[in-house]
C-alpha cells in the first residue's frame, strides 16, 4: 500500500497544466499524429495526438489548428521526448477557428516557420510573452493589419532570435548590409545589401509596433518583396525557410 501511494503521488507530480501555441502537425500513422507546440513555460514540445475520424480526434484537430492557443494537462517526464496530454481547452485569446483563406494561409506559414526557428531556442519569458501576445492579436486584427502581420511579426521576432538589425547609424548611411545586419555608407563588395526605398523600409518596419502594423501601406507586390527579403535575411543569419510547403501558397496570395 505505501508503495502504491508513492507511485500515485509521483504520477500526480508529473502532471502539469501547459499553455501552448499549436505549430505543425505531422501524420505518423492511421492512429497517431505528432503536434509540435511552443509551451509558455517549457518551450518547444512534441505532443502525441489521435488521428482518424473519431469525435475526440476531430475535436483536438479543431483546437490545435495552426497558431491556435490552448491549454492542457500534460504528462511531463524527463525520459520522454513525446508528451501525452488530456483535457484540452482553447484559451480565450485564441484566434478564431474559422478564419479567411488569407488569414489561414498566414497562420499556417508562421506556424511552420516557428516550428523550424524555435527548435533550438531556449524558453524565455519575454519570448513566450511576445509569441502569445502576437498570436492573440492576429486573431482580432483588422484586414489591413492581418495582411501585414507575417512581415511585421518576423521583423520583431528577429529581436528575440538575436539577429535584429542595428539601425543606430541609419540616418547617415545609405545602404543596409544584410550580412552584417547594419547600415553602411557605401555598398559592400557582396550583393546582399539593400538601398533606396528597401533600406528605408528596414528602419520603418523596425519602428512600427506589431499591433500597429495595419498602418504600413504596401501594395501586394511590395508585400511579397518584403517577405522574400526578410526570409533571405533569416537565411543569412539563422536558417532557410524556403522549403516550407505553405510559403508558395502565401506567395501566390500576394501575386
Coordinates of C-alpha atoms in Angstrom, one line a residue:
X1 CA 0.0 0.0 0.0
X2 CA 2.7 2.6 0.8
X3 CA 4.5 1.8 -2.4
X4 CA 1.3 2.3 -4.4
X5 CA 0.6 5.6 -2.7
X6 CA 4.1 6.7 -3.5
X7 CA 3.7 5.8 -7.2
X8 CA 0.4 7.6 -7.3
X9 CA 2.0 10.7 -5.8
X10 CA 4.8 10.7 -8.3
X11 CA 2.3 10.4 -11.2
X12 CA 0.4 13.4 -9.9
X13 CA 3.6 15.4 -9.7
X14 CA 4.4 14.6 -13.4
X15 CA 1.0 16.1 -14.5
X16 CA 1.3 19.8 -15.3
X17 CA -1.0 22.3 -16.9
X18 CA 0.6 23.7 -20.0
X19 CA -0.3 26.7 -22.2
X20 CA 0.6 26.2 -25.9
X21 CA 0.7 27.7 -29.4
X22 CA 0.0 25.0 -31.9
X23 CA 2.6 24.8 -34.7
X24 CA 2.9 21.9 -37.1
X25 CA 1.1 18.6 -37.2
X26 CA 2.8 15.5 -38.8
X27 CA 0.9 12.3 -39.6
X28 CA 2.6 9.2 -38.2
X29 CA 0.1 6.5 -38.9
X30 CA -3.7 6.0 -39.1
X31 CA -4.0 6.3 -35.3
X32 CA -1.5 9.0 -34.3
X33 CA -0.3 12.5 -35.2
X34 CA 2.6 14.4 -33.7
X35 CA 1.9 18.1 -33.0
X36 CA 4.8 20.5 -32.3
X37 CA 3.9 23.3 -30.0
X38 CA 5.5 26.2 -28.2
X39 CA 4.7 25.9 -24.5
X40 CA 4.8 29.1 -22.5
X41 CA 6.8 27.6 -19.6
X42 CA 8.6 24.6 -21.3
X43 CA 9.5 25.8 -24.8
X44 CA 9.1 23.7 -27.9
X45 CA 7.5 20.3 -27.3
X46 CA 6.1 17.4 -29.3
X47 CA 2.6 16.1 -28.4
X48 CA 1.0 12.8 -29.4
X49 CA -2.5 13.4 -30.8
X50 CA -5.1 10.9 -32.0
X51 CA -5.7 10.7 -35.8
X52 CA -8.7 9.3 -37.6
X53 CA -12.3 10.3 -37.9
X54 CA -13.5 9.9 -34.3
X55 CA -15.2 12.7 -32.3
X56 CA -12.2 13.2 -30.0
X57 CA -9.7 13.3 -32.8
X58 CA -11.8 15.9 -34.7
X59 CA -12.2 18.0 -31.6
X60 CA -8.5 18.0 -30.9
X61 CA -7.7 18.9 -34.5
X62 CA -10.1 21.8 -34.3
X63 CA -8.4 23.0 -31.1
X64 CA -4.9 22.7 -32.5
X65 CA -5.1 24.3 -35.9
X66 CA -2.0 26.4 -36.8
X67 CA -1.4 29.2 -34.3
X68 CA -4.3 28.1 -32.1
X69 CA -3.8 28.8 -28.4
X70 CA -4.8 26.1 -26.0
X71 CA -4.3 24.7 -22.5
X72 CA -4.0 21.0 -21.5
X73 CA -2.9 18.7 -18.7
X74 CA 0.4 17.1 -19.8
X75 CA 2.3 14.1 -18.5
X76 CA 5.8 15.5 -18.4
X77 CA 8.6 13.0 -17.9
X78 CA 12.3 13.7 -18.4
X79 CA 12.8 10.4 -20.1
X80 CA 10.2 11.0 -22.8
X81 CA 10.5 13.2 -25.9
X82 CA 6.9 12.9 -26.8
X83 CA 4.3 14.2 -24.4
X84 CA 0.8 12.9 -23.9
X85 CA -2.0 15.4 -22.9
X86 CA -5.6 15.4 -21.8
X87 CA -8.3 18.0 -21.0
X88 CA -7.6 20.2 -24.0
X89 CA -9.3 23.6 -23.9
X90 CA -9.0 26.7 -26.1
X91 CA -7.6 29.8 -24.5
X92 CA -9.9 32.8 -24.5
X93 CA -7.4 34.8 -26.6
X94 CA -7.0 32.0 -29.3
X95 CA -7.6 33.1 -32.9
X96 CA -10.9 32.1 -34.2
X97 CA -11.0 28.6 -35.7
X98 CA -12.9 29.9 -38.7
X99 CA -10.5 32.3 -40.5
X100 CA -10.5 33.7 -44.0
X101 CA -8.3 31.8 -46.5
X102 CA -5.8 34.6 -46.5
X103 CA -5.6 34.7 -42.7
X104 CA -5.3 30.9 -42.5
X105 CA -2.5 30.9 -45.1
X106 CA -0.6 33.4 -43.0
X107 CA -1.2 31.4 -39.8
X108 CA -0.1 28.1 -41.5
X109 CA 3.1 29.8 -42.8
X110 CA 4.0 31.3 -39.5
X111 CA 3.3 28.1 -37.6
X112 CA 5.6 26.2 -39.9
X113 CA 8.3 28.9 -39.7
X114 CA 8.2 28.9 -35.9
X115 CA 8.4 25.1 -35.9
X116 CA 11.8 25.5 -37.6
X117 CA 13.1 28.6 -35.9
X118 CA 12.2 27.5 -32.3
X119 CA 13.7 24.0 -32.5
X120 CA 16.9 25.0 -30.7
X121 CA 15.6 28.0 -28.8
X122 CA 15.6 28.0 -25.0
X123 CA 12.4 29.1 -23.3
X124 CA 12.4 32.7 -22.1
X125 CA 9.6 34.6 -20.5
X126 CA 10.0 37.6 -22.8
X127 CA 9.9 35.4 -25.9
X128 CA 6.8 33.5 -24.7
X129 CA 5.0 36.7 -23.8
X130 CA 5.8 38.1 -27.3
X131 CA 4.6 35.0 -29.1
X132 CA 1.3 34.6 -27.1
X133 CA 0.5 38.3 -27.4
X134 CA 1.3 38.4 -31.1
X135 CA -0.9 35.3 -31.9
X136 CA -3.8 36.7 -29.8
X137 CA -3.5 40.0 -31.8
X138 CA -3.6 38.2 -35.1
X139 CA -6.9 36.7 -34.3
X140 CA -8.5 40.1 -33.7
X141 CA -6.5 42.2 -36.2
X142 CA -8.2 44.2 -38.9
X143 CA -7.9 43.1 -42.5
X144 CA -5.1 45.6 -43.2
X145 CA -3.2 44.5 -40.1
X146 CA -3.7 40.8 -40.9
X147 CA -2.3 41.3 -44.4
X148 CA 0.9 42.8 -42.9
X149 CA 1.1 40.7 -39.8
X150 CA 3.5 38.0 -41.1
X151 CA 6.0 40.6 -42.3
X152 CA 5.9 42.7 -39.1
X153 CA 6.0 39.6 -36.9
X154 CA 9.2 38.2 -38.5
X155 CA 10.8 41.6 -38.1
X156 CA 10.0 41.8 -34.4
X157 CA 10.8 38.1 -33.8
X158 CA 14.4 38.8 -35.0
X159 CA 14.9 40.7 -31.7
X160 CA 14.3 37.5 -29.7
X161 CA 16.3 35.4 -32.1
X162 CA 19.3 37.6 -31.6
X163 CA 19.5 38.8 -35.2
X164 CA 17.8 42.2 -35.1
X165 CA 19.3 44.7 -37.5
X166 CA 21.4 47.5 -36.0
X167 CA 19.7 50.7 -37.2
X168 CA 21.7 53.1 -35.0
X169 CA 23.6 54.6 -37.9
X170 CA 20.7 54.5 -40.4
X171 CA 20.4 58.3 -40.5
X172 CA 23.8 58.9 -42.0
X173 CA 24.2 55.7 -44.0
X174 CA 22.6 54.9 -47.3
X175 CA 22.7 51.1 -47.7
X176 CA 21.8 48.2 -45.4
X177 CA 24.3 45.4 -45.3
X178 CA 22.2 42.3 -44.8
X179 CA 25.2 40.0 -43.9
X180 CA 26.4 42.4 -41.2
X181 CA 22.9 43.4 -40.1
X182 CA 23.7 47.1 -40.1
X183 CA 23.8 50.2 -42.2
X184 CA 26.8 51.4 -44.2
X185 CA 27.9 54.4 -46.1
X186 CA 28.8 52.5 -49.3
X187 CA 27.6 49.2 -50.8
X188 CA 29.6 46.2 -49.6
X189 CA 31.5 44.0 -52.1
X190 CA 29.0 41.3 -51.9
X191 CA 25.4 41.6 -53.3
X192 CA 23.5 41.1 -50.1
X193 CA 22.5 44.7 -49.4
X194 CA 19.5 47.0 -49.7
X195 CA 19.4 50.6 -50.8
X196 CA 16.9 53.3 -51.6
X197 CA 13.3 52.5 -50.5
X198 CA 14.3 49.0 -49.5
X199 CA 16.8 50.3 -47.0
X200 CA 14.4 52.8 -45.6
X201 CA 11.8 50.0 -45.2
X202 CA 14.2 48.4 -42.7
X203 CA 14.0 51.4 -40.5
X204 CA 10.2 51.8 -40.8
X205 CA 9.4 48.1 -40.1
X206 CA 11.6 48.1 -37.0
X207 CA 10.0 51.2 -35.6
X208 CA 6.3 50.4 -36.0
X209 CA 4.9 48.2 -33.2
X210 CA 3.4 44.9 -34.2
X211 CA -0.1 45.9 -33.0
X212 CA 0.1 48.9 -35.4
X213 CA 1.2 47.0 -38.4
X214 CA -2.0 47.9 -40.2
X215 CA -0.6 51.4 -40.6
X216 CA 2.0 50.1 -43.0
X217 CA 0.9 50.9 -46.6
X218 CA 2.2 48.3 -49.1
X219 CA 0.8 47.2 -52.4
X220 CA 0.6 43.4 -52.8
X221 CA 3.7 43.1 -54.9
X222 CA 5.7 45.2 -52.3
X223 CA 4.4 42.9 -49.5
X224 CA 5.7 39.9 -51.4
X225 CA 9.1 41.5 -52.0
X226 CA 9.3 42.5 -48.3
X227 CA 8.6 38.9 -47.3
X228 CA 11.2 37.5 -49.7
X229 CA 13.8 40.0 -48.3
X230 CA 13.1 39.1 -44.7
X231 CA 13.3 35.4 -45.5
X232 CA 16.7 35.9 -47.1
X233 CA 17.8 37.8 -44.0
X234 CA 16.8 34.8 -41.8
X235 CA 18.6 32.5 -44.3
X236 CA 21.8 34.5 -43.9
X237 CA 21.7 34.6 -40.1
X238 CA 19.8 31.5 -38.9
X239 CA 18.3 29.0 -41.3
X240 CA 16.5 28.8 -44.6
X241 CA 12.7 28.8 -44.6
X242 CA 12.3 28.5 -48.4
X243 CA 11.4 24.8 -48.1
X244 CA 8.2 25.4 -46.2
X245 CA 5.2 24.0 -48.0
X246 CA 2.9 26.9 -47.0
X247 CA 5.3 29.5 -48.4
X248 CA 4.4 29.1 -52.0
X249 CA 0.7 29.4 -51.1
X250 CA 1.4 32.6 -49.3
X251 CA 3.4 34.0 -52.2
X252 CA 0.6 33.2 -54.6
X253 CA -1.9 35.2 -52.5
X254 CA 0.3 38.3 -52.9
X255 CA 0.8 37.9 -56.7

